[in-house]
């Protein structure tokens, strides 16, 4: 399937307006053509269209966006679409609307996860396995849910990955021009049990959301070895699903298939508001898990995933593995895992991710790509077979098995590694650093800033970029400063303005960028890192080691003067 660069709004209708079709139950199906007007701000961000639930619940808001997706599917007739979400508030209602719109727009078949549930990586897996034309995933990822929380819609293309910018821009143009959407008049389709239903001429297949994904995991990892690890009596794990979508996946795979004792998975029932929590697996929002791993009777291994199941956090007993280090460890040990035993073609990381994986790539003689923030930039590299593993500092890790980052996959990768090595996580990490050196790393987020001063701060910094080289901050001198731009090596597309990079004479680095996923004000992200080759200095607190760099970041960007903030809201 190809995607028109200029996705004009629907010109080819599959049925005459207002037509009646008869579904297999003999019910007549009426299609309504509803007159509408464009909404501002329906441009998809880093990861789909993400807004407050109250915004999505305005009449026509969801419908306008969904209608704007159909024209980018060139061969709608006969097409299969995958549909599911993370189960957050409004998921169930939105799914029924999308089903009726898909039927009215000539989609032949929709596979929906039971109960409207599909994790983001599982949706990617199902799109690929069933050769679907694409998928619609309802999620605002790790953002809070509930009536006051966030909702989101992501569109994935036939390779299973997030739509590239050419497609999201085409969708956005459609949202600017929309005058009408098409929706079938039909009662809700029952989604509680696997089965097949007719919605007019469209078939709705309700599928087990876990089955295809679990089968893929079983092909990649040594389930027998992991089973033996859980049975050894010398290994305990705690997986915190944060009341989000990975609960059913983790129960089925970790407890039922791999023999982890019941209770290994906590908060495993998806709730519409994630139990009032913030389903983001990091040191702040997964505090309960972190505390459990730092107690005297801590389990050996801890992990968590986010709202839609694509993020992961890895912990050992009294040990936190940064996502950047996790990517490097997986790359260094991939040959021990059945699905990757032939070695890696290459690796990729987003620009703000630490350079730990670069060191592994250099040692193994494989390519390492540096991409802008956001998983969509890995798609071409994976499709072209240039990379096997990729990851981001924001708790995202994945491989060419799907086209999304994959939380439970990363956890299973670690479990397989621990089953082979039979050593504690902290020892494994220390050994990794001894071989490759340690990249001390932290990210400081300043959330919910007033947008104007936040943008002004970065614009001003941007203007001063040319004057920074040679300037001294504390004990370091700036050796290089730029605004990151990326030319995709596969299709030649160029993405500019991807974050300000400042490098120092000792190779330490600061990156500044504004978040593209927030729904409240602006969020400034400051990424800080410093390399330490000497194993004698590998056991220190990153905030202490990076204190000089943190101070330099404040001074360079004049964070306090612009935002009034004296400290970040979230440190990871
Ligand atoms: C954040 C992360 C980014 C990730 C995205 C979607 O985007 O920083 O790495 O791909 O969420 O999970 P940001 O808010 O920084 O634009
Ligand atoms: Zn997510």
XYZ file of C-alpha atoms and ligand atoms in Angstrom:
589
model
C 0.000 0.000 0.000
C 1.199 3.491 -0.758
C 0.091 6.706 0.830
C -0.689 9.779 -1.223
C 1.447 12.682 -0.108
C -1.494 15.009 -0.515
C -4.222 13.052 1.228
C -7.196 15.024 -0.045
C -10.431 14.441 1.745
C -12.500 11.499 0.658
C -13.441 11.826 -2.980
C -14.237 8.241 -3.786
C -17.276 7.111 -1.844
C -18.006 3.435 -1.808
C -21.734 3.772 -1.591
C -24.153 6.477 -2.532
C -25.044 8.766 0.331
C -27.855 7.562 2.549
C -27.779 4.086 0.992
C -29.332 1.128 2.720
C -27.306 -2.044 2.982
C -28.465 -5.277 4.527
C -26.251 -6.985 7.102
C -26.021 -10.739 7.474
C -28.679 -10.708 10.170
C -31.018 -9.214 7.642
C -31.009 -5.774 9.272
C -31.058 -2.799 6.988
C -28.146 -0.457 7.679
C -28.589 3.225 7.093
C -25.573 5.427 6.535
C -25.759 8.993 7.760
C -23.759 11.745 6.092
C -23.316 14.207 8.912
C -22.488 17.829 8.180
C -19.602 19.123 10.250
C -17.010 21.910 10.459
C -13.262 21.618 11.125
C -11.815 21.799 14.649
C -8.556 23.595 15.271
C -5.615 21.659 16.639
C -6.202 18.189 15.223
C -2.575 17.860 14.165
C -1.139 14.583 15.496
C 1.865 15.106 17.824
C 4.819 12.868 18.779
C 2.391 10.007 19.159
C -1.047 10.576 17.625
C -3.765 13.047 18.552
C -3.854 13.450 22.307
C -6.347 15.706 24.107
C -8.384 15.930 27.265
C -11.384 13.590 27.362
C -13.627 16.663 27.475
C -12.195 17.806 24.138
C -12.723 14.414 22.524
C -16.298 14.261 23.813
C -17.402 17.408 22.017
C -19.931 16.507 19.319
C -18.175 15.570 16.026
C -14.627 15.910 17.443
C -13.683 12.213 17.336
C -15.721 11.669 14.166
C -13.937 14.466 12.287
C -10.540 13.018 13.087
C -11.520 9.445 12.252
C -13.110 10.495 8.948
C -9.856 12.263 8.089
C -7.962 8.976 8.424
C -9.911 6.951 5.838
C -8.685 8.783 2.701
C -5.049 7.894 3.468
C -6.026 4.229 3.192
C -5.779 3.950 -0.581
C -7.390 0.548 -1.054
C -10.182 0.706 1.446
C -12.336 -1.778 -0.372
C -11.515 -5.230 0.917
C -9.242 -3.760 3.550
C -8.810 -5.091 7.060
C -8.378 -2.634 9.912
C -7.192 -3.393 13.463
C -8.909 -1.602 16.320
C -8.303 -1.538 20.062
C -7.130 0.608 22.909
C -5.687 0.729 26.384
C -9.104 0.528 28.050
C -9.063 4.046 29.408
C -12.198 6.106 29.950
C -14.049 6.761 26.645
C -12.365 3.732 24.988
C -15.590 1.720 24.845
C -17.735 4.524 23.395
C -15.115 5.579 20.866
C -14.681 2.012 19.583
C -18.376 1.771 18.730
C -18.258 5.083 16.868
C -15.193 4.015 14.895
C -16.747 0.662 13.994
C -19.838 2.410 12.605
C -17.693 4.862 10.681
C -15.486 2.092 9.281
C -18.578 0.290 8.013
C -19.889 3.477 6.417
C -16.536 4.100 4.751
C -16.330 0.741 3.031
C -13.874 -1.139 5.261
C -14.388 -4.882 4.708
C -13.233 -6.285 8.029
C -12.212 -4.969 11.424
C -10.397 -7.067 14.017
C -11.123 -5.701 17.498
C -9.486 -6.825 20.721
C -11.955 -8.392 23.167
C -13.468 -5.706 25.365
C -11.929 -3.128 23.025
C -8.496 -3.934 24.469
C -5.227 -4.088 22.529
C -1.883 -2.921 23.821
C 0.059 -0.773 21.374
C 2.697 -3.456 20.652
C 0.005 -6.139 20.361
C -1.862 -3.956 17.852
C 1.350 -3.645 15.848
C 1.799 -7.419 15.975
C -1.806 -8.062 14.888
C -1.588 -5.552 11.995
C 1.483 -7.352 10.660
C 0.257 -10.879 11.218
C -3.143 -10.324 9.597
C -1.755 -8.119 6.804
C -4.106 -5.317 7.727
C -4.080 -2.000 5.888
C -3.527 -0.272 9.223
C -4.826 0.108 12.708
C -6.434 2.618 15.002
C -5.187 2.524 18.582
C -7.056 4.437 21.259
C -4.615 5.585 23.865
C -2.963 8.556 25.458
C -0.150 6.231 26.497
C 1.153 7.068 29.960
C -1.038 10.159 30.461
C -3.661 9.882 33.229
C -7.148 8.668 32.299
C -10.685 9.128 33.584
C -13.254 11.836 32.826
C -10.747 14.581 33.731
C -7.839 12.757 32.092
C -6.555 12.349 28.554
C -7.687 10.403 25.534
C -5.902 9.782 22.279
C -6.085 8.282 18.799
C -3.088 6.881 16.960
C -3.098 5.643 13.387
C -0.644 2.910 12.426
C 0.143 1.913 8.859
C 0.431 -1.513 7.223
C 3.940 -2.169 8.534
C 2.445 -2.016 12.050
C 4.204 1.222 12.950
C 3.046 4.751 13.703
C 2.080 6.713 10.617
C 5.054 8.722 9.317
C 4.863 12.494 9.156
C 3.766 12.520 5.484
C 0.683 10.533 6.508
C -0.083 12.396 9.734
C 0.206 15.671 7.827
C -2.212 14.365 5.183
C -4.643 13.442 7.964
C -4.184 16.881 9.474
C -4.937 18.575 6.146
C -8.112 16.515 5.936
C -9.168 17.735 9.378
C -8.789 21.315 8.087
C -11.060 20.705 5.096
C -13.688 18.337 6.451
C -17.322 19.192 5.799
C -19.015 15.837 6.302
C -18.461 12.431 7.848
C -20.121 9.088 7.238
C -21.459 6.866 9.987
C -23.677 3.808 9.972
C -26.789 3.755 12.084
C -26.396 0.517 14.026
C -26.686 -0.763 17.608
C -23.445 -1.383 19.568
C -21.493 -4.475 18.542
C -20.975 -6.856 21.499
C -17.249 -7.044 22.195
C -17.167 -9.060 25.417
C -16.453 -12.414 23.795
C -14.425 -13.552 20.768
C -16.707 -14.028 17.786
C -17.778 -12.609 14.455
C -20.487 -10.011 13.856
C -21.841 -8.246 10.812
C -22.107 -4.499 10.728
C -23.780 -3.933 7.385
C -21.429 -5.425 4.820
C -18.472 -5.113 7.178
C -17.320 -8.008 9.341
C -16.289 -7.348 12.929
C -14.085 -10.068 14.399
C -13.588 -9.897 18.138
C -10.187 -11.477 18.867
C -8.294 -12.517 21.990
C -6.007 -9.501 22.496
C -3.185 -11.639 23.942
C -3.004 -14.730 21.682
C -1.092 -13.446 18.625
C 1.268 -11.419 20.779
C 2.027 -14.295 23.165
C 2.757 -16.566 20.210
C 5.262 -14.036 18.838
C 6.984 -13.756 22.233
C 7.259 -17.518 22.420
C 9.077 -17.543 19.089
C 11.607 -14.904 20.199
C 12.445 -16.023 23.706
C 13.438 -19.244 25.434
C 10.258 -19.834 27.432
C 11.618 -23.097 28.870
C 14.657 -21.336 30.309
C 12.502 -18.591 31.827
C 10.125 -21.225 33.200
C 13.084 -22.976 34.818
C 14.247 -19.687 36.322
C 10.861 -19.109 37.960
C 10.849 -22.729 39.156
C 14.340 -22.578 40.585
C 13.093 -21.224 43.900
C 15.944 -18.718 43.779
C 14.224 -16.012 41.773
C 11.319 -13.723 42.543
C 9.797 -11.036 40.385
C 7.253 -8.246 40.740
C 5.556 -6.844 37.662
C 3.454 -3.726 38.161
C 0.888 -3.219 35.401
C -0.198 0.085 36.999
C -3.863 -0.854 36.409
C -3.269 -0.414 32.705
C -3.391 -2.551 29.587
C -0.448 -4.930 30.206
C -2.269 -6.589 33.136
C -3.993 -9.248 30.997
C -0.832 -9.800 28.934
C 1.386 -10.170 31.999
C -1.034 -12.504 33.795
C -1.287 -14.704 30.709
C 2.391 -14.767 29.763
C 4.310 -14.450 33.039
C 2.006 -16.322 35.382
C 0.074 -18.731 33.197
C 2.704 -19.675 30.598
C 6.019 -19.045 32.320
C 5.038 -20.344 35.733
C 5.656 -17.198 37.776
C 3.658 -17.602 41.001
C 0.285 -15.838 41.160
C 0.803 -12.441 42.735
C 3.895 -11.772 40.619
C 1.745 -9.394 38.587
C 0.299 -6.588 40.697
C -2.328 -3.997 39.704
C -3.107 -6.327 36.821
C -6.727 -5.357 36.177
C -7.067 -2.515 33.660
C -9.187 0.305 35.088
C -10.710 3.177 33.125
C -8.862 5.719 35.278
C -5.836 3.497 36.072
C -6.931 3.598 39.707
C -6.385 7.340 39.777
C -2.677 6.816 39.078
C -0.354 8.046 36.399
C 0.440 4.935 34.339
C 4.005 5.934 33.562
C 6.711 3.462 34.551
C 9.393 5.696 35.972
C 10.964 6.420 39.343
C 8.267 8.947 40.241
C 5.009 7.390 39.068
C 5.896 3.754 39.743
C 7.023 4.624 43.255
C 5.359 1.618 44.891
C 7.326 -0.780 42.705
C 10.570 1.116 43.250
C 10.036 1.007 47.025
C 9.330 -2.725 46.863
C 12.608 -3.301 45.009
C 14.609 -1.283 47.516
C 13.225 -3.015 50.650
C 15.184 -5.611 52.623
C 13.003 -8.479 51.323
C 13.040 -7.146 47.762
C 12.427 -9.515 44.858
C 15.261 -10.126 42.396
C 13.650 -8.427 39.459
C 11.035 -5.707 39.054
C 9.361 -4.285 35.987
C 6.469 -2.074 34.977
C 4.753 -0.949 31.817
C 2.664 2.069 30.904
C -0.955 2.816 29.963
C -0.818 1.197 26.522
C 1.954 -1.314 27.168
C 4.749 0.047 25.026
C 7.024 1.411 27.761
C 9.057 -0.535 30.281
C 10.994 0.076 33.462
C 13.595 -2.445 34.605
C 14.739 -2.788 38.210
C 16.934 -5.246 40.046
C 17.160 -5.633 43.793
C 18.193 -2.168 44.968
C 19.090 -1.269 41.414
C 17.472 0.837 38.688
C 18.486 0.260 35.083
C 18.171 3.436 33.028
C 16.409 2.820 29.703
C 19.560 3.949 27.902
C 21.630 1.355 29.769
C 18.937 -1.261 29.262
C 19.151 -0.801 25.484
C 22.932 -1.134 25.643
C 22.762 -4.290 27.786
C 20.222 -5.895 25.441
C 22.381 -5.029 22.424
C 25.513 -6.422 24.062
C 23.799 -9.721 24.950
C 21.356 -10.233 22.092
C 23.253 -13.253 20.753
C 22.191 -15.158 23.902
C 18.500 -14.852 22.984
C 16.978 -17.298 20.448
C 15.247 -14.619 18.341
C 18.471 -12.610 18.002
C 21.146 -15.310 18.104
C 22.359 -14.477 14.608
C 23.411 -11.029 15.817
C 22.142 -7.532 15.211
C 22.113 -5.744 11.872
C 22.432 -2.412 13.583
C 20.966 -0.371 16.419
C 19.239 2.988 16.695
C 18.489 5.387 19.505
C 16.728 8.706 19.702
C 19.049 11.694 19.916
C 18.454 12.486 23.628
C 19.055 8.844 24.623
C 22.492 8.297 26.186
C 25.329 7.082 24.041
C 25.716 3.796 25.946
C 24.428 1.755 23.002
C 26.827 3.543 20.630
C 29.709 2.009 22.577
C 28.281 -1.495 22.176
C 27.717 -0.913 18.458
C 31.289 0.306 18.004
C 32.668 -2.725 19.850
C 30.533 -5.110 17.760
C 31.252 -3.317 14.495
C 27.602 -2.577 13.699
C 25.905 0.672 12.663
C 24.283 2.947 15.224
C 21.709 5.518 14.061
C 20.720 8.666 15.935
C 17.113 9.672 15.216
C 14.754 12.396 16.442
C 12.506 11.692 19.425
C 9.513 9.480 18.657
C 9.181 5.868 17.586
C 8.042 6.716 14.066
C 11.615 7.591 13.096
C 12.728 3.992 13.637
C 10.180 2.592 11.160
C 12.175 3.076 7.959
C 15.381 1.757 9.512
C 13.582 -1.365 10.738
C 11.738 -1.889 7.439
C 14.976 -1.513 5.479
C 16.671 -4.088 7.677
C 19.291 -1.612 8.828
C 18.603 -2.045 12.540
C 17.367 -4.854 14.763
C 17.153 -3.126 18.153
C 16.206 0.443 18.973
C 15.263 2.498 21.964
C 14.620 5.799 23.661
C 15.581 7.170 27.052
C 11.869 7.595 27.787
C 11.447 3.946 28.829
C 10.950 2.720 25.266
C 12.785 -0.304 23.876
C 11.973 -2.507 20.924
C 13.124 -4.504 17.944
C 12.144 -5.489 14.429
C 9.573 -8.002 15.759
C 6.903 -5.256 15.605
C 6.995 -1.568 14.686
C 6.273 -0.117 18.129
C 8.251 -0.057 21.303
C 7.255 -2.989 23.423
C 7.139 -3.051 27.215
C 6.566 -6.725 27.928
C 9.008 -7.734 25.194
C 11.774 -5.820 27.012
C 10.822 -7.525 30.276
C 10.931 -10.957 28.618
C 14.285 -10.105 27.024
C 15.678 -9.318 30.475
C 14.115 -12.465 31.954
C 15.682 -14.579 29.218
C 19.034 -12.909 29.871
C 18.768 -13.519 33.625
C 17.767 -17.130 32.948
C 20.935 -17.614 30.896
C 23.314 -15.666 33.101
C 21.852 -16.530 36.498
C 23.333 -13.444 38.094
C 21.731 -10.456 39.839
C 20.720 -7.452 37.751
C 23.154 -5.131 39.532
C 26.077 -7.461 38.863
C 25.143 -7.761 35.221
C 24.990 -3.987 34.963
C 28.310 -3.475 36.766
C 29.977 -5.944 34.411
C 28.503 -4.129 31.444
C 29.928 -0.828 32.669
C 33.289 -2.452 33.340
C 33.440 -3.477 29.700
C 31.982 -0.388 28.053
C 32.211 2.397 30.653
C 29.236 4.083 32.323
C 27.176 6.889 30.846
C 25.777 8.717 33.871
C 22.414 9.996 32.741
C 19.356 11.877 33.968
C 16.361 13.720 32.530
C 14.816 16.737 34.241
C 11.279 17.649 33.220
C 9.620 20.988 33.911
C 5.950 20.228 33.397
C 2.915 22.457 32.831
C 4.898 25.603 32.013
C 3.168 28.601 30.518
C 3.655 27.921 26.777
C 4.775 31.406 25.727
C 7.759 31.873 28.049
C 8.762 28.258 27.471
C 8.845 28.750 23.718
C 10.561 32.122 24.155
C 13.268 30.466 26.264
C 14.111 27.985 23.519
C 13.918 30.606 20.783
C 16.328 32.792 22.650
C 18.677 29.892 23.276
C 18.433 29.062 19.607
C 19.550 32.574 18.706
C 22.564 32.293 21.030
C 23.681 28.880 19.714
C 26.407 30.383 17.523
C 27.963 32.194 20.484
C 28.163 29.278 22.924
C 31.192 27.400 21.617
C 34.257 28.233 23.716
C 32.229 29.541 26.671
C 32.996 28.145 30.093
C 30.383 26.820 32.531
C 31.875 25.631 35.834
C 34.726 23.324 34.970
C 33.603 22.666 31.393
C 33.889 24.482 28.094
C 31.298 24.192 25.314
C 32.819 22.465 22.297
C 29.734 22.240 20.072
C 26.130 23.495 19.986
C 23.407 22.957 17.391
C 19.740 22.295 16.792
C 19.403 18.650 15.797
C 18.231 17.932 12.257
C 17.804 14.460 10.807
C 17.906 13.208 7.265
C 16.250 9.824 7.026
C 18.841 7.592 5.338
C 16.116 5.505 3.698
C 13.706 8.033 2.181
C 15.772 11.207 2.429
C 13.099 13.115 4.359
C 14.435 15.876 6.575
C 13.198 16.740 10.093
C 14.530 19.929 11.615
C 14.225 21.591 15.030
C 14.500 18.301 16.923
C 16.260 19.572 20.044
C 19.186 21.717 21.082
C 22.415 19.816 21.719
C 25.292 21.244 23.728
C 28.493 19.275 23.989
C 31.470 20.004 26.249
C 35.188 19.444 26.029
C 34.965 16.323 28.248
C 32.231 14.955 25.912
C 29.494 15.603 28.518
C 26.222 16.617 26.871
C 23.065 18.603 27.556
C 19.965 18.447 25.354
C 16.980 20.799 25.573
C 13.643 20.182 23.896
C 9.951 20.790 24.403
C 7.619 17.821 24.729
C 5.337 16.981 21.819
C 2.936 14.810 23.828
C 1.738 16.966 26.713
C -1.818 18.246 26.904
C -1.294 20.899 29.579
C 0.897 23.920 28.846
C 4.455 23.199 27.751
C 6.940 20.711 29.151
C 10.652 21.404 28.999
C 12.873 18.336 28.951
C 16.526 18.685 29.874
C 18.678 15.625 29.215
C 22.084 15.411 30.905
C 24.883 12.899 30.548
C 28.536 12.325 31.287
C 30.785 9.383 30.465
C 32.844 7.671 33.162
C 35.302 5.061 31.934
C 36.837 4.202 35.337
C 35.080 1.266 37.132
C 36.274 2.678 40.471
C 33.814 5.546 39.929
C 30.830 3.558 38.654
C 28.898 3.338 41.919
C 27.860 6.956 42.392
C 24.554 8.805 42.485
C 23.843 10.224 39.006
C 22.364 13.462 40.422
C 25.621 14.078 42.311
C 27.851 13.182 39.387
C 25.814 15.408 37.072
C 25.394 18.346 39.489
C 27.837 20.597 37.621
C 26.116 19.875 34.329
C 22.672 20.476 35.855
C 23.849 23.898 37.046
C 25.293 24.642 33.606
C 21.955 23.746 31.971
C 20.116 26.208 34.217
C 22.585 28.927 33.339
C 22.731 28.271 29.610
C 18.963 28.264 29.098
C 18.175 30.708 31.934
C 15.496 28.301 33.090
C 14.573 30.080 36.296
C 14.436 33.526 34.706
C 12.111 32.317 31.950
C 9.884 29.905 33.845
C 10.071 30.999 37.458
C 10.864 27.396 38.384
C 13.746 26.581 40.691
C 13.515 22.801 40.311
C 12.166 20.241 37.860
C 8.811 18.530 38.454
C 9.995 15.064 37.489
C 13.498 13.617 37.583
C 14.144 10.285 35.926
C 7.697 11.418 24.852
C 9.084 10.821 24.899
C 9.423 10.203 23.569
C 8.360 9.160 23.210
C 6.980 9.783 23.275
C 5.891 8.758 23.057
O 7.639 12.409 23.869
O 10.041 11.805 25.253
O 10.693 9.624 23.637
O 8.586 8.653 21.934
O 6.775 10.403 24.542
O 5.906 7.756 24.045
P 7.758 13.972 24.188
O 6.697 14.291 25.201
O 9.127 14.169 24.780
O 7.586 14.663 22.872
Zn 2.835 4.258 25.807
